Amino acid sequence: MKKILFSVLLFSAGMSHAWAQRFTMYNTGTLYDSFENPSQAAFIADTTKNYALSFIANANVYTYLTGNAQTPAKTRIFLNQENNTAFTAGQNQFNNAFVQTNVYLGMIKMFASLSGRVEIGASYQIKTNARGYASDEAVDLINGGNNYTRLVGRNDVFNGRAFYEGFHQLSLTYREKVTRTFTFGLKLSTLLGIDYNKMVINQSSVGVSGSKVVPLVQGTYQATYVDGRYPKRDLLPSLKNPGMAIGIGATFLAPGGLILQGNIKDLGFIHWGRRPATYSFNAFNNTPTNGSGQDIFRETITQNGYYKGFTKPIVGRAEFAMAKKFIFGNIMYQPTALVSQQLYGQGAALALINQVGFGKFSASISGIMNEDKKFDTGLQLMYKKPNFEVFIGSEQLGNTFNLYSAYNDNSNAINSARSHSGASIYFGFSFKIGKLIERWKNESYYPDGSEQGPLGKRWNDIFNH
């Protein structure tokens, strides 16, 4: 359990080799964009070839931590040392951690029909989501602290919550231009769960048992693997924890060239059925006394358990974006404003992305207000041809440089006081093969983009008759 909670609350154990982006690929016309936002096009008629591919080429993680746990976390991760001097006691100081990963191991998409500009795709990705909210006293306890005498008699000092989920996602996508101004996209996914953990501590205190001062906690803990121990083979896809999800996207070209886009992402659930454990612990009634505070805590949270499957929604988001493209000679400028709201629980983010294109090259500067109202500045560089694209960037430029310095044992970077610490580095590429998409035309017929696919024809039947 220590490993799980420390991973959630203090960045995640693998943060130093992760890649990340969440918002800055909006309206880029890349293959990645078309899978994340299914109403977006990956192909252009008379310009690109009809198959788009990417294998093990788009990986991402976005992570940050707020509060006094930042310096202890960086000290533990980069120096492998304990440093609890930053933590307060009895001052109601809390720490927030956020981790989100999305690794595409394969993407393939084909241009299926000129009528409606139909695109059909398939993808395989691995996703994880983690969120933690814990007091200084709780993180101090997890990080090896044992001085609780000053907390005796104080209530709710260890209250908090932590959550983690990981799963495989196999998806099919469909995109069609229904009318000249309206495009619809759909993403249907099969989910194969890897791991799930959730803990809520809703009552806590510090008590005295004999001559020992001990932490007292009450709450619930659910876990598919107790203490994070599971065979490596269980990381592979299997049907032990099945689920499903749907993603819906729509793009509308408004008067004046304004591009409006909405997405519902990962609206779904997983049934965790491989005998997961649910514990309702209460150290006020049964207080373990053996070992350190960490040992007592670990023993406490695995009291009064039973094994039974449960079904949980996955972390989904609702997003709305507004963009407009401006052309100045050979220079393209496209600002995009975006709001993203978590479907279950708290979590909203705002972003403003400014993309400037110079022929095949483009650069984007972004400003993002994350879920804990902390501001980040990002930078993205892209090289994009009709049948090839590659990009690299960060949505937390300053924090990423700080963390890189900490990785190189820079004491100033490790001990610097910041509003939040985190990292975001992402990259990706894809390419297209096959035949050039050519619109059929002759002397009496020239395609003008109004050719309709199955949804477009149905649309006409409903609204034009």
CSV table of C-alpha atoms in Angstrom, one decimal:
chain,number,residue,atom,x,y,z
A,1,MET,CA,0.0,0.0,0.0
A,2,LYS,CA,2.9,2.4,0.7
A,3,LYS,CA,4.1,1.9,-2.9
A,4,ILE,CA,0.6,2.6,-4.3
A,5,LEU,CA,-0.1,5.7,-2.2
A,6,PHE,CA,3.4,7.1,-2.6
A,7,SER,CA,3.1,6.7,-6.4
A,8,VAL,CA,-0.3,8.5,-6.4
A,9,LEU,CA,0.7,11.3,-4.0
A,10,LEU,CA,4.3,11.9,-5.1
A,11,PHE,CA,4.2,12.0,-8.9
A,12,SER,CA,4.3,8.2,-9.6
A,13,ALA,CA,7.4,6.1,-9.5
A,14,GLY,CA,8.0,6.2,-13.2
A,15,MET,CA,7.6,9.9,-13.8
A,16,SER,CA,11.1,10.5,-14.9
A,17,HIS,CA,10.7,8.6,-18.1
A,18,ALA,CA,7.2,9.6,-19.1
A,19,TRP,CA,5.8,11.5,-22.1
A,20,ALA,CA,2.8,13.8,-21.9
A,21,GLN,CA,0.2,16.0,-23.5
A,22,ARG,CA,-3.5,16.5,-23.1
A,23,PHE,CA,-4.8,19.5,-25.0
A,24,THR,CA,-2.3,21.0,-27.4
A,25,MET,CA,-3.0,18.5,-30.3
A,26,TYR,CA,-6.5,20.0,-30.8
A,27,ASN,CA,-7.1,21.1,-34.4
A,28,THR,CA,-3.7,19.9,-35.7
A,29,GLY,CA,-5.1,17.4,-38.3
A,30,THR,CA,-2.8,14.7,-37.0
A,31,LEU,CA,-3.6,11.0,-36.7
A,32,TYR,CA,-3.4,11.3,-32.9
A,33,ASP,CA,-5.9,14.2,-33.0
A,34,SER,CA,-8.3,12.1,-35.1
A,35,PHE,CA,-8.3,9.3,-32.5
A,36,GLU,CA,-8.6,11.5,-29.4
A,37,ASN,CA,-11.2,13.8,-31.0
A,38,PRO,CA,-13.1,11.5,-33.4
A,39,SER,CA,-14.8,14.2,-35.5
A,40,GLN,CA,-11.4,15.4,-36.7
A,41,ALA,CA,-10.1,14.4,-40.1
A,42,ALA,CA,-6.8,12.7,-40.7
A,43,PHE,CA,-7.0,12.8,-44.5
A,44,ILE,CA,-7.3,15.5,-47.2
A,45,ALA,CA,-8.7,14.6,-50.6
A,46,ASP,CA,-6.4,15.0,-53.6
A,47,THR,CA,-3.5,15.5,-51.2
A,48,THR,CA,-2.9,12.5,-48.9
A,49,LYS,CA,-2.7,8.8,-49.3
A,50,ASN,CA,-5.6,6.6,-48.1
A,51,TYR,CA,-4.0,4.7,-45.1
A,52,ALA,CA,-2.5,6.3,-42.0
A,53,LEU,CA,-0.4,4.3,-39.5
A,54,SER,CA,1.5,4.7,-36.3
A,55,PHE,CA,3.1,2.0,-34.1
A,56,ILE,CA,4.5,2.6,-30.6
A,57,ALA,CA,4.9,6.2,-31.5
A,58,ASN,CA,2.5,8.3,-29.4
A,59,ALA,CA,3.0,8.0,-25.6
A,60,ASN,CA,1.9,10.5,-23.0
A,61,VAL,CA,1.8,11.2,-19.3
A,62,TYR,CA,0.8,14.4,-17.6
A,63,THR,CA,1.5,14.8,-13.9
A,64,TYR,CA,1.8,17.4,-11.1
A,65,LEU,CA,1.9,17.8,-7.4
A,66,THR,CA,0.9,20.8,-5.2
A,67,GLY,CA,1.6,21.4,-1.5
A,68,ASN,CA,4.4,20.9,0.9
A,69,ALA,CA,5.1,17.4,-0.3
A,70,GLN,CA,7.0,18.7,-3.4
A,71,THR,CA,10.5,18.8,-1.8
A,72,PRO,CA,10.1,15.5,0.1
A,73,ALA,CA,8.9,13.9,-3.1
A,74,LYS,CA,11.8,15.1,-5.3
A,75,THR,CA,14.2,14.2,-2.5
A,76,ARG,CA,12.8,10.6,-2.3
A,77,ILE,CA,12.6,10.1,-6.1
A,78,PHE,CA,16.0,11.7,-7.2
A,79,LEU,CA,18.2,11.3,-4.1
A,80,ASN,CA,16.5,8.2,-2.6
A,81,GLN,CA,16.5,10.0,0.8
A,82,GLU,CA,13.8,10.9,3.3
A,83,ASN,CA,13.2,14.6,4.0
A,84,ASN,CA,10.1,15.4,6.0
A,85,THR,CA,11.1,18.9,7.3
A,86,ALA,CA,8.7,20.6,4.9
A,87,PHE,CA,5.6,19.0,6.4
A,88,THR,CA,3.5,21.0,8.9
A,89,ALA,CA,1.4,19.6,11.8
A,90,GLY,CA,-2.0,20.7,12.8
A,91,GLN,CA,-2.2,23.6,10.2
A,92,ASN,CA,-4.7,22.0,7.8
A,93,GLN,CA,-2.2,21.9,4.9
A,94,PHE,CA,-3.1,19.6,2.0
A,95,ASN,CA,-1.3,18.2,-1.1
A,96,ASN,CA,-2.9,17.4,-4.4
A,97,ALA,CA,-1.4,14.9,-7.0
A,98,PHE,CA,-2.6,14.3,-10.5
A,99,VAL,CA,-1.3,11.7,-13.0
A,100,GLN,CA,-2.7,10.9,-16.4
A,101,THR,CA,-1.1,8.6,-19.0
A,102,ASN,CA,-2.2,7.6,-22.5
A,103,VAL,CA,0.1,5.4,-24.5
A,104,TYR,CA,-1.0,4.4,-28.1
A,105,LEU,CA,0.8,1.2,-29.1
A,106,GLY,CA,-0.9,1.1,-32.5
A,107,MET,CA,-3.2,3.3,-34.7
A,108,ILE,CA,-4.4,2.6,-38.2
A,109,LYS,CA,-7.0,4.5,-40.1
A,110,MET,CA,-8.3,4.4,-43.7
A,111,PHE,CA,-10.1,6.8,-45.9
A,112,ALA,CA,-13.2,4.7,-46.7
A,113,SER,CA,-15.4,6.9,-49.0
A,114,LEU,CA,-15.4,10.3,-50.7
A,115,SER,CA,-19.1,10.5,-50.0
A,116,GLY,CA,-19.2,12.1,-46.6
A,117,ARG,CA,-15.4,11.9,-46.3
A,118,VAL,CA,-15.8,8.8,-44.3
A,119,GLU,CA,-12.8,7.6,-42.2
A,120,ILE,CA,-12.6,4.3,-40.2
A,121,GLY,CA,-9.9,3.5,-37.7
A,122,ALA,CA,-8.7,1.1,-35.1
A,123,SER,CA,-6.3,1.7,-32.2
A,124,TYR,CA,-4.8,0.0,-29.1
A,125,GLN,CA,-3.8,2.1,-26.1
A,126,ILE,CA,-3.0,1.8,-22.4
A,127,LYS,CA,-4.3,4.4,-20.0
A,128,THR,CA,-3.9,5.2,-16.4
A,129,ASN,CA,-5.5,7.9,-14.2
A,130,ALA,CA,-4.5,8.8,-10.6
A,131,ARG,CA,-5.6,11.5,-8.2
A,132,GLY,CA,-4.6,12.0,-4.6
A,133,TYR,CA,-5.6,14.5,-1.9
A,134,ALA,CA,-3.8,14.1,1.5
A,135,SER,CA,-2.8,16.2,4.5
A,136,ASP,CA,0.8,17.0,5.3
A,137,GLU,CA,0.5,14.6,8.3
A,138,ALA,CA,-0.7,11.7,6.0
A,139,VAL,CA,2.1,12.2,3.5
A,140,ASP,CA,4.6,12.5,6.3
A,141,LEU,CA,3.3,9.2,7.7
A,142,ILE,CA,3.6,7.5,4.2
A,143,ASN,CA,7.1,9.0,3.7
A,144,GLY,CA,8.5,7.4,6.9
A,145,GLY,CA,7.7,10.1,9.5
A,146,ASN,CA,7.0,8.9,13.1
A,147,ASN,CA,6.7,11.9,15.3
A,148,TYR,CA,3.0,12.0,16.2
A,149,THR,CA,3.3,13.1,19.8
A,150,ARG,CA,2.5,16.7,18.9
A,151,LEU,CA,-0.7,15.5,17.2
A,152,VAL,CA,-2.3,13.6,20.1
A,153,GLY,CA,-5.8,14.9,20.6
A,154,ARG,CA,-6.2,16.4,17.1
A,155,ASN,CA,-8.9,15.1,14.9
A,156,ASP,CA,-9.0,14.4,11.2
A,157,VAL,CA,-5.3,14.9,10.7
A,158,PHE,CA,-4.9,12.0,8.3
A,159,ASN,CA,-8.1,12.5,6.3
A,160,GLY,CA,-7.8,12.3,2.5
A,161,ARG,CA,-8.4,10.2,-0.5
A,162,ALA,CA,-6.4,8.5,-3.3
A,163,PHE,CA,-7.5,6.8,-6.5
A,164,TYR,CA,-5.7,4.9,-9.3
A,165,GLU,CA,-6.9,2.9,-12.4
A,166,GLY,CA,-5.1,1.3,-15.3
A,167,PHE,CA,-6.6,-0.5,-18.3
A,168,HIS,CA,-6.0,-1.5,-21.9
A,169,GLN,CA,-8.3,0.1,-24.5
A,170,LEU,CA,-9.1,-1.4,-27.9
A,171,SER,CA,-11.1,1.0,-30.1
A,172,LEU,CA,-12.9,1.4,-33.4
A,173,THR,CA,-13.6,4.9,-34.8
A,174,TYR,CA,-15.9,6.3,-37.4
A,175,ARG,CA,-15.9,9.8,-38.8
A,176,GLU,CA,-18.3,11.3,-41.4
A,177,LYS,CA,-18.9,14.8,-42.7
A,178,VAL,CA,-22.6,14.9,-42.4
A,179,THR,CA,-23.2,18.3,-44.0
A,180,ARG,CA,-21.0,21.1,-45.3
A,181,THR,CA,-20.7,22.5,-41.8
A,182,PHE,CA,-21.3,19.5,-39.5
A,183,THR,CA,-19.0,16.5,-38.8
A,184,PHE,CA,-19.7,13.6,-36.5
A,185,GLY,CA,-17.3,11.1,-35.0
A,186,LEU,CA,-17.7,8.0,-32.8
A,187,LYS,CA,-15.2,5.9,-30.8
A,188,LEU,CA,-16.3,2.5,-29.4
A,189,SER,CA,-13.9,0.8,-27.0
A,190,THR,CA,-13.5,-2.5,-25.3
A,191,LEU,CA,-11.7,-2.1,-22.0
A,192,LEU,CA,-9.5,-4.7,-20.2
A,193,GLY,CA,-8.7,-3.6,-16.7
A,194,ILE,CA,-5.2,-3.9,-15.2
A,195,ASP,CA,-5.4,-2.5,-11.7
A,196,TYR,CA,-7.7,-0.4,-9.5
A,197,ASN,CA,-7.2,1.2,-6.1
A,198,LYS,CA,-9.2,3.6,-4.1
A,199,MET,CA,-8.9,4.8,-0.5
A,200,VAL,CA,-11.0,7.2,1.5
A,201,ILE,CA,-10.1,8.2,5.0
A,202,ASN,CA,-13.0,10.1,6.5
A,203,GLN,CA,-12.1,10.1,10.2
A,204,SER,CA,-8.7,10.0,11.8
A,205,SER,CA,-6.7,11.0,14.9
A,206,VAL,CA,-3.6,10.1,16.9
A,207,GLY,CA,-4.0,7.9,20.0
A,208,VAL,CA,-1.9,6.4,22.7
A,209,SER,CA,-1.7,2.6,23.1
A,210,GLY,CA,0.4,1.7,26.1
A,211,SER,CA,3.6,3.6,25.8
A,212,LYS,CA,3.2,4.1,22.0
A,213,VAL,CA,1.7,6.9,20.0
A,214,VAL,CA,-0.2,5.4,17.0
A,215,PRO,CA,-2.2,6.7,14.0
A,216,LEU,CA,-5.9,6.0,14.1
A,217,VAL,CA,-7.8,6.0,10.8
A,218,GLN,CA,-11.3,5.0,9.7
A,219,GLY,CA,-12.5,4.6,6.1
A,220,THR,CA,-12.6,2.3,3.1
A,221,TYR,CA,-10.1,0.8,0.8
A,222,GLN,CA,-10.7,-1.1,-2.5
A,223,ALA,CA,-7.9,-2.9,-4.4
A,224,THR,CA,-7.6,-5.5,-7.1
A,225,TYR,CA,-4.2,-6.4,-5.8
A,226,VAL,CA,-3.4,-5.9,-2.1
A,227,ASP,CA,-0.2,-3.9,-1.4
A,228,GLY,CA,0.3,-3.5,-5.2
A,229,ARG,CA,1.6,-7.1,-5.6
A,230,TYR,CA,0.6,-8.8,-8.8
A,231,PRO,CA,2.3,-11.1,-11.4
A,232,LYS,CA,3.8,-9.3,-14.3
A,233,ARG,CA,1.8,-11.5,-16.7
A,234,ASP,CA,-1.4,-9.7,-15.4
A,235,LEU,CA,-0.1,-6.6,-17.1
A,236,LEU,CA,-1.0,-8.3,-20.4
A,237,PRO,CA,-4.5,-7.9,-21.9
A,238,SER,CA,-7.0,-10.4,-20.6
A,239,LEU,CA,-10.8,-10.7,-20.0
A,240,LYS,CA,-10.5,-10.9,-16.2
A,241,ASN,CA,-11.7,-7.3,-15.8
A,242,PRO,CA,-13.9,-6.4,-18.8
A,243,GLY,CA,-15.5,-3.1,-19.6
A,244,MET,CA,-16.6,-0.8,-22.4
A,245,ALA,CA,-16.6,2.9,-23.2
A,246,ILE,CA,-17.9,5.3,-25.9
A,247,GLY,CA,-16.5,8.6,-27.2
A,248,ILE,CA,-18.5,11.0,-29.2
A,249,GLY,CA,-17.3,14.0,-31.1
A,250,ALA,CA,-18.8,16.8,-33.2
A,251,THR,CA,-17.4,19.7,-35.2
A,252,PHE,CA,-19.4,22.6,-36.5
A,253,LEU,CA,-18.2,25.3,-38.9
A,254,ALA,CA,-20.0,28.4,-37.8
A,255,PRO,CA,-20.4,31.6,-39.8
A,256,GLY,CA,-17.3,33.6,-40.0
A,257,GLY,CA,-15.1,30.5,-40.1
A,258,LEU,CA,-15.4,29.8,-36.4
A,259,ILE,CA,-14.7,26.1,-35.6
A,260,LEU,CA,-16.7,24.8,-32.7
A,261,GLN,CA,-15.9,21.3,-31.4
A,262,GLY,CA,-17.3,19.2,-28.6
A,263,ASN,CA,-16.2,15.8,-27.3
A,264,ILE,CA,-17.4,13.3,-24.7
A,265,LYS,CA,-14.4,11.1,-24.0
A,266,ASP,CA,-14.2,7.7,-22.2
A,267,LEU,CA,-17.8,7.5,-21.0
A,268,GLY,CA,-17.7,3.9,-19.7
A,269,PHE,CA,-17.0,1.4,-16.9
A,270,ILE,CA,-15.0,-1.6,-16.0
A,271,HIS,CA,-16.2,-4.6,-14.0
A,272,TRP,CA,-13.3,-5.5,-11.7
A,273,GLY,CA,-14.1,-9.2,-11.3
A,274,ARG,CA,-10.9,-10.9,-10.3
A,275,ARG,CA,-11.7,-11.2,-6.6
A,276,PRO,CA,-10.9,-7.6,-5.6
A,277,ALA,CA,-10.8,-6.8,-2.0
A,278,THR,CA,-12.9,-4.2,-0.2
A,279,TYR,CA,-11.9,-3.2,3.4
A,280,SER,CA,-13.9,-1.1,5.9
A,281,PHE,CA,-11.3,-0.4,8.4
A,282,ASN,CA,-11.6,1.3,11.8
A,283,ALA,CA,-8.6,1.6,14.0
A,284,PHE,CA,-10.7,3.3,16.7
A,285,ASN,CA,-12.2,-0.1,17.5
A,286,ASN,CA,-9.2,-2.3,16.8
A,287,THR,CA,-5.8,-0.6,17.0
A,288,PRO,CA,-2.7,-2.5,15.8
A,289,THR,CA,0.4,-1.6,17.9
A,290,ASN,CA,3.2,-3.6,16.3
A,291,GLY,CA,5.9,-1.9,14.2
A,292,SER,CA,6.3,1.6,12.9
A,293,GLY,CA,3.6,4.0,12.1
A,294,GLN,CA,3.7,2.9,8.5
A,295,ASP,CA,3.4,-0.8,9.6
A,296,ILE,CA,0.4,0.1,11.8
A,297,PHE,CA,-1.2,2.1,9.0
A,298,ARG,CA,-0.7,-0.8,6.5
A,299,GLU,CA,-2.2,-3.3,8.9
A,300,THR,CA,-5.1,-1.1,9.7
A,301,ILE,CA,-6.3,-0.5,6.2
A,302,THR,CA,-6.5,-4.2,5.5
A,303,GLN,CA,-8.8,-5.0,8.3
A,304,ASN,CA,-12.4,-6.3,7.9
A,305,GLY,CA,-12.1,-7.2,4.2
A,306,TYR,CA,-14.2,-9.2,1.8
A,307,TYR,CA,-13.6,-10.4,-1.7
A,308,LYS,CA,-16.3,-9.6,-4.3
A,309,GLY,CA,-16.3,-8.0,-7.8
A,310,PHE,CA,-17.5,-4.4,-8.3
A,311,THR,CA,-18.2,-2.2,-11.3
A,312,LYS,CA,-16.7,1.3,-11.5
A,313,PRO,CA,-16.9,4.1,-14.0
A,314,ILE,CA,-13.6,5.1,-15.6
A,315,VAL,CA,-12.4,8.7,-15.7
A,316,GLY,CA,-14.1,10.4,-18.6
A,317,ARG,CA,-14.1,14.0,-19.8
A,318,ALA,CA,-16.4,16.5,-21.5
A,319,GLU,CA,-14.5,19.1,-23.6
A,320,PHE,CA,-15.5,22.0,-25.7
A,321,ALA,CA,-13.2,24.0,-28.0
A,322,MET,CA,-13.5,27.1,-30.2
A,323,ALA,CA,-11.0,28.0,-32.9
A,324,LYS,CA,-10.5,30.2,-35.9
A,325,LYS,CA,-7.8,30.1,-38.6
A,326,PHE,CA,-6.2,33.2,-40.0
A,327,ILE,CA,-4.0,33.3,-43.1
A,328,PHE,CA,-1.4,36.0,-43.6
A,329,GLY,CA,0.5,35.2,-46.8
A,330,ASN,CA,2.5,32.1,-46.1
A,331,ILE,CA,1.8,32.3,-42.4
A,332,MET,CA,-1.1,30.5,-40.7
A,333,TYR,CA,-2.3,31.5,-37.2
A,334,GLN,CA,-4.9,29.5,-35.3
A,335,PRO,CA,-5.9,30.2,-31.7
A,336,THR,CA,-7.9,27.5,-29.9
A,337,ALA,CA,-9.7,28.1,-26.5
A,338,LEU,CA,-10.7,24.9,-24.7
A,339,VAL,CA,-12.5,23.9,-21.5
A,340,SER,CA,-12.3,20.3,-20.1
A,341,GLN,CA,-14.5,19.0,-17.3
A,342,GLN,CA,-14.1,15.5,-15.7
A,343,LEU,CA,-17.4,13.6,-16.0
A,344,TYR,CA,-17.2,11.9,-12.5
A,345,GLY,CA,-15.9,13.9,-9.6
A,346,GLN,CA,-14.0,17.2,-9.5
A,347,GLY,CA,-11.6,18.3,-12.2
A,348,ALA,CA,-11.8,21.1,-14.7
A,349,ALA,CA,-9.1,22.6,-16.9
A,350,LEU,CA,-8.8,25.6,-19.2
A,351,ALA,CA,-6.4,26.0,-22.1
A,352,LEU,CA,-5.6,28.6,-24.8
A,353,ILE,CA,-3.4,27.3,-27.6
A,354,ASN,CA,-1.8,29.6,-30.2
A,355,GLN,CA,-0.6,27.7,-33.3
A,356,VAL,CA,1.5,29.4,-35.9
A,357,GLY,CA,2.4,27.6,-39.2
A,358,PHE,CA,5.1,28.3,-41.7
A,359,GLY,CA,4.7,25.9,-44.6
A,360,LYS,CA,5.5,22.4,-43.3
A,361,PHE,CA,6.6,23.7,-39.9
A,362,SER,CA,4.4,25.0,-37.0
A,363,ALA,CA,4.9,26.0,-33.4
A,364,SER,CA,2.3,26.3,-30.6
A,365,ILE,CA,2.5,28.2,-27.4
A,366,SER,CA,-0.2,27.2,-24.8
A,367,GLY,CA,-1.4,28.5,-21.5
A,368,ILE,CA,-3.2,26.0,-19.3
A,369,MET,CA,-5.0,26.3,-16.0
A,370,ASN,CA,-5.0,22.8,-14.6
A,371,GLU,CA,-7.4,21.1,-12.3
A,372,ASP,CA,-6.0,22.7,-9.2
A,373,LYS,CA,-6.1,26.2,-10.7
A,374,LYS,CA,-2.3,26.2,-11.3
A,375,PHE,CA,-1.0,27.9,-14.5
A,376,ASP,CA,1.4,26.3,-16.9
A,377,THR,CA,3.0,27.4,-20.2
A,378,GLY,CA,3.7,24.9,-23.0
A,379,LEU,CA,5.5,24.8,-26.3
A,380,GLN,CA,5.0,22.4,-29.2
A,381,LEU,CA,7.0,22.0,-32.5
A,382,MET,CA,5.7,20.1,-35.5
A,383,TYR,CA,6.8,19.1,-38.9
A,384,LYS,CA,3.9,18.0,-41.1
A,385,LYS,CA,3.7,17.0,-44.7
A,386,PRO,CA,0.7,15.5,-46.4
A,387,ASN,CA,1.9,11.9,-45.7
A,388,PHE,CA,4.2,12.3,-42.7
A,389,GLU,CA,4.0,14.2,-39.4
A,390,VAL,CA,6.3,14.4,-36.3
A,391,PHE,CA,5.9,16.6,-33.2
A,392,ILE,CA,7.5,17.2,-29.8
A,393,GLY,CA,6.5,19.5,-27.0
A,394,SER,CA,5.6,20.1,-23.4
A,395,GLU,CA,2.6,21.5,-21.6
A,396,GLN,CA,4.6,22.3,-18.5
A,397,LEU,CA,7.8,23.9,-19.8
A,398,GLY,CA,9.0,25.5,-16.6
A,399,ASN,CA,8.2,22.6,-14.4
A,400,THR,CA,9.8,20.1,-16.8
A,401,PHE,CA,13.1,22.0,-16.8
A,402,ASN,CA,13.0,22.2,-13.0
A,403,LEU,CA,12.4,18.4,-12.8
A,404,TYR,CA,15.2,17.7,-15.3
A,405,SER,CA,17.5,19.8,-13.1
A,406,ALA,CA,16.4,17.9,-10.1
A,407,TYR,CA,17.1,14.6,-12.0
A,408,ASN,CA,20.7,15.9,-12.4
A,409,ASP,CA,20.9,16.4,-8.6
A,410,ASN,CA,20.5,20.1,-8.7
A,411,SER,CA,19.8,21.0,-5.0
A,412,ASN,CA,18.2,24.3,-5.9
A,413,ALA,CA,15.7,22.5,-8.2
A,414,ILE,CA,14.9,19.9,-5.6
A,415,ASN,CA,14.4,22.4,-2.8
A,416,SER,CA,12.9,25.3,-4.7
A,417,ALA,CA,9.4,26.5,-3.5
A,418,ARG,CA,7.0,26.3,-6.4
A,419,SER,CA,3.2,26.6,-6.7
A,420,HIS,CA,3.3,23.0,-8.1
A,421,SER,CA,5.9,20.5,-9.5
A,422,GLY,CA,5.3,18.3,-12.4
A,423,ALA,CA,6.4,17.2,-15.9
A,424,SER,CA,5.1,17.0,-19.4
A,425,ILE,CA,7.1,15.9,-22.4
A,426,TYR,CA,5.4,14.4,-25.4
A,427,PHE,CA,6.2,13.3,-28.9
A,428,GLY,CA,4.7,11.4,-31.8
A,429,PHE,CA,4.7,10.6,-35.4
A,430,SER,CA,2.7,8.9,-38.1
A,431,PHE,CA,2.8,8.3,-41.8
A,432,LYS,CA,0.5,7.5,-44.7
A,433,ILE,CA,0.7,4.8,-47.4
A,434,GLY,CA,-1.5,3.5,-50.2
A,435,LYS,CA,-3.1,5.3,-53.1
A,436,LEU,CA,-3.6,9.0,-53.4
A,437,ILE,CA,-7.2,10.0,-52.5
A,438,GLU,CA,-8.5,11.4,-55.8
A,439,ARG,CA,-11.9,12.8,-56.3
A,440,TRP,CA,-13.6,11.6,-59.4
A,441,LYS,CA,-14.5,14.3,-61.9
A,442,ASN,CA,-15.2,14.9,-65.6
A,443,GLU,CA,-16.4,17.8,-67.8
A,444,SER,CA,-19.9,17.7,-66.5
A,445,TYR,CA,-19.3,16.8,-62.8
A,446,TYR,CA,-16.8,18.3,-60.3
A,447,PRO,CA,-17.0,17.3,-56.6
A,448,ASP,CA,-17.6,20.3,-54.3
A,449,GLY,CA,-17.6,18.6,-50.9
A,450,SER,CA,-21.4,18.2,-50.6
A,451,GLU,CA,-21.3,14.4,-51.4
A,452,GLN,CA,-23.0,12.6,-48.6
A,453,GLY,CA,-22.3,9.4,-46.7
A,454,PRO,CA,-24.8,7.2,-44.8
A,455,LEU,CA,-25.3,9.6,-41.9
A,456,GLY,CA,-25.6,12.6,-44.3
A,457,LYS,CA,-28.3,10.8,-46.4
A,458,ARG,CA,-30.2,10.0,-43.2
A,459,TRP,CA,-29.9,13.6,-42.1
A,460,ASN,CA,-31.5,14.7,-45.3
A,461,ASP,CA,-34.3,12.2,-44.9
A,462,ILE,CA,-35.1,13.6,-41.5
A,463,PHE,CA,-34.7,17.4,-41.9
A,464,ASN,CA,-35.3,18.0,-45.6
A,465,HIS,CA,-38.5,16.1,-46.1
